[in-house]
Amino acid sequence: MMRVGFAGLGRMGVHMARNLIADGHEVTVWNRSAEKARAFASDTGCGVTGSLRDLATDRDAVLTMLADDSASEEVHFGSDGLFAGQGTAAFIEMGTMSPDHIRQLSEAAPAGACVIDAPVSGSTPAAKARDLLIIAGCDTATAAPYMPLFDAMGRQTICLGEVGAGAVMKLAVNTLIHGINQTLAEAMTLAGAAGIDPTRAFDVIEASAACAPMLKFRRPLYLGQSDEVTFTVSLARKDMELAAALSATYGVAMPQGDVTLQMLKAAEAGGLGAQDMAAVLRYMRDLKS
Ligand code: NAP
């Protein structure tokens, strides 16, 4: 059993924190909208605090599952932020962040504490079912004490050695994920325009060599049979902006990634930012060549 602070009870964080509690870890939660944290604590019986400094005092690890770099900055820095706490061994950032931000965290962490970037692949159903892939920016020896936490939340943890490498690889994977989302939207729009029923079109795509696991579990979202929001258009745009910045840093051409980013920006400007990224299909159906 480990003493864990958990900040960020969003769509993913609630499931991850719940799974830590189910494994018997002593979890205390914090969330910017404090009411969410209070409701979660009264539902699960875990601890709750309104103070980030308290959340990061005398814990084996503090896990953060926040929206983006700026949310993570707000939570870690400042006189009342996580880094003002004392006696916490590890700060584990599990949201999708830029590698630069992770390095910044690593440099600013309290003496003796380590920072691990451990972003996850898999959406809300995977988070609920402890089926996440955890991509850790550390070596296996550094990860070892925290494996009971990673195993509570995921099916596999891959350690990439260096701080920030998890963040890089997560952006690489999401370039693929958001590219598939965009291409699926185009393929479905083309089939539909030629008169093929969307359900039948999806049946064929799902049975084809092109079917990725994400398409299978996202089927009801693409077919308009579910209004659930698993991953917003705005967060997808954030991912592709980070990937574009990283590609510029390394001088790598990513023409397809650029198109994916432009389409996500356009969908967001069209009012779809808070919707599931499956809404890109609706956006493409309305877009004329
Ligand atoms: P979400 O539902 O939007 O939750 C975001 C969390 O960040 C909430 O707890 C929110 O607090 C908090 N937050 C936002 N801005 C903040 C700020 N300025 N200060 C403090 N807290 C702030 O997002 P999510 O879908 O759980 O995703 C979380 C992270 O995981 C993101 O980086 C995302 O890219 C990544 N991710 C998501 C998925 C997915 O399928 N959803 C899969 C893999 C990775 P409030 O409750 O107060 O708004």
Coordinates of N, CA and C and ligand atoms in Angstrom, one line a residue, residues 8-13 30-33 36 65-68 71 74-75 94-97 120 122-124 170 230-231 235 238-239, ligand 1:
G8 N -6.4 16.0 -10.5 CA -6.9 16.0 -11.8 C -8.0 15.0 -12.0
L9 N -9.2 15.2 -11.5 CA -10.3 14.2 -11.7 C -11.2 14.5 -12.9
G10 N -10.5 14.6 -14.0 CA -11.3 14.8 -15.3 C -11.8 13.4 -15.8
R11 N -12.1 13.3 -17.1 CA -12.6 12.1 -17.6 C -11.8 10.9 -17.4
M12 N -10.4 11.1 -17.5 CA -9.5 10.0 -17.3 C -9.2 9.8 -15.8
G13 N -8.9 10.9 -15.2 CA -8.4 10.9 -13.8 C -9.4 10.1 -12.8
W30 N -7.2 15.9 -5.2 CA -7.4 17.3 -5.3 C -7.9 17.6 -6.7
N31 N -8.8 18.5 -6.9 CA -9.3 18.9 -8.2 C -9.5 20.4 -8.2
R32 N -9.2 21.1 -9.3 CA -9.4 22.5 -9.4 C -10.9 22.9 -9.1
S33 N -11.8 22.2 -9.7 CA -13.2 22.4 -9.3 C -13.4 21.5 -8.1
K36 N -16.0 18.5 -7.4 CA -15.8 17.2 -8.0 C -15.0 16.3 -7.1
M65 N -3.0 14.2 -13.5 CA -3.7 13.9 -14.8 C -4.4 15.1 -15.2
L66 N -3.7 16.1 -15.7 CA -4.2 17.4 -16.0 C -4.3 17.6 -17.5
A67 N -5.0 18.7 -17.9 CA -5.3 18.9 -19.3 C -4.1 19.2 -20.2
D68 N -3.2 20.1 -19.7 CA -2.2 20.5 -20.6 C -1.0 21.2 -19.8
A71 N -2.0 23.9 -17.3 CA -2.7 23.4 -16.1 C -1.6 22.8 -15.2
E74 N 0.4 25.5 -13.4 CA -0.3 26.1 -12.3 C -0.3 25.3 -11.1
V75 N -0.4 24.0 -11.3 CA -0.6 23.0 -10.2 C 0.8 22.8 -9.5
M94 N 0.9 12.3 -15.7 CA 0.4 11.3 -16.6 C -0.5 11.9 -17.7
G95 N -0.7 13.2 -17.8 CA -1.3 13.8 -18.9 C -0.4 13.9 -20.1
T96 N -1.0 14.4 -21.2 CA -0.2 14.5 -22.4 C 0.4 15.9 -22.4
M97 N 1.7 16.0 -22.2 CA 2.4 17.3 -22.1 C 3.5 17.5 -23.1
V120 N -0.4 8.3 -20.9 CA -1.1 7.0 -21.1 C -1.7 7.0 -22.5
G122 N -4.8 5.0 -24.6 CA -6.1 4.4 -24.2 C -7.0 5.4 -23.7
S123 N -8.3 5.3 -24.1 CA -9.3 6.3 -23.7 C -10.0 6.0 -22.4
T124 N -11.2 6.6 -22.2 CA -11.9 6.4 -20.9 C -12.3 4.9 -20.7
K170 N 4.4 9.6 -26.5 CA 2.9 9.8 -26.5 C 2.5 10.7 -27.6
T230 N -15.4 11.1 -24.9 CA -14.3 10.4 -24.3 C -13.0 11.3 -24.4
F231 N -12.9 12.0 -25.5 CA -11.6 12.8 -25.7 C -12.0 13.9 -26.6
L235 N -8.7 18.9 -26.9 CA -7.5 18.2 -26.4 C -6.7 17.6 -27.6
K238 N -4.8 20.3 -29.1 CA -3.6 20.5 -28.2 C -2.5 19.5 -28.5
D239 N -2.9 18.2 -28.6 CA -1.9 17.2 -28.9 C -1.2 17.5 -30.2
Ligands
NAP1 P1 -10.5 16.5 -18.9 O1 -11.7 15.6 -18.7 O2 -10.7 17.8 -19.6 O3 -9.9 16.8 -17.4 C1 -8.8 17.8 -17.3 C2 -8.4 17.9 -15.8 O4 -7.5 19.0 -15.8 C3 -9.6 18.3 -14.9 O5 -9.4 17.7 -13.6 C4 -9.4 19.8 -14.9 O6 -10.0 20.4 -13.7 C5 -7.9 20.0 -14.8 N1 -7.5 21.3 -15.2 C6 -7.7 21.9 -16.4 N2 -7.1 23.1 -16.4 C7 -6.6 23.3 -15.2 C8 -5.9 24.4 -14.5 N3 -5.6 25.5 -15.2 N4 -5.5 24.2 -13.2 C9 -5.8 23.0 -12.6 N5 -6.4 22.0 -13.1 C10 -6.8 22.1 -14.4 O7 -9.3 15.8 -19.6 P2 -9.0 14.2 -19.8 O8 -9.7 13.7 -21.0 O9 -9.2 13.5 -18.5 O10 -7.4 14.3 -20.2 C11 -6.4 14.6 -19.2 C12 -5.1 14.5 -19.9 O11 -4.9 13.1 -20.4 C13 -4.9 15.4 -21.1 O12 -3.6 15.8 -21.2 C14 -5.3 14.5 -22.3 O13 -4.7 14.9 -23.5 C15 -4.7 13.1 -21.8 N6 -5.4 11.9 -22.3 C16 -6.7 11.9 -22.5 C17 -7.3 10.7 -23.0 C18 -8.8 10.6 -23.2 O14 -9.2 9.7 -23.9 N7 -9.7 11.5 -22.6 C19 -6.5 9.6 -23.3 C20 -5.2 9.7 -23.0 C21 -4.6 10.8 -22.6 P3 -11.6 20.8 -13.7 O15 -12.3 19.6 -13.3 O16 -11.6 21.9 -12.6 O17 -11.9 21.4 -15.0

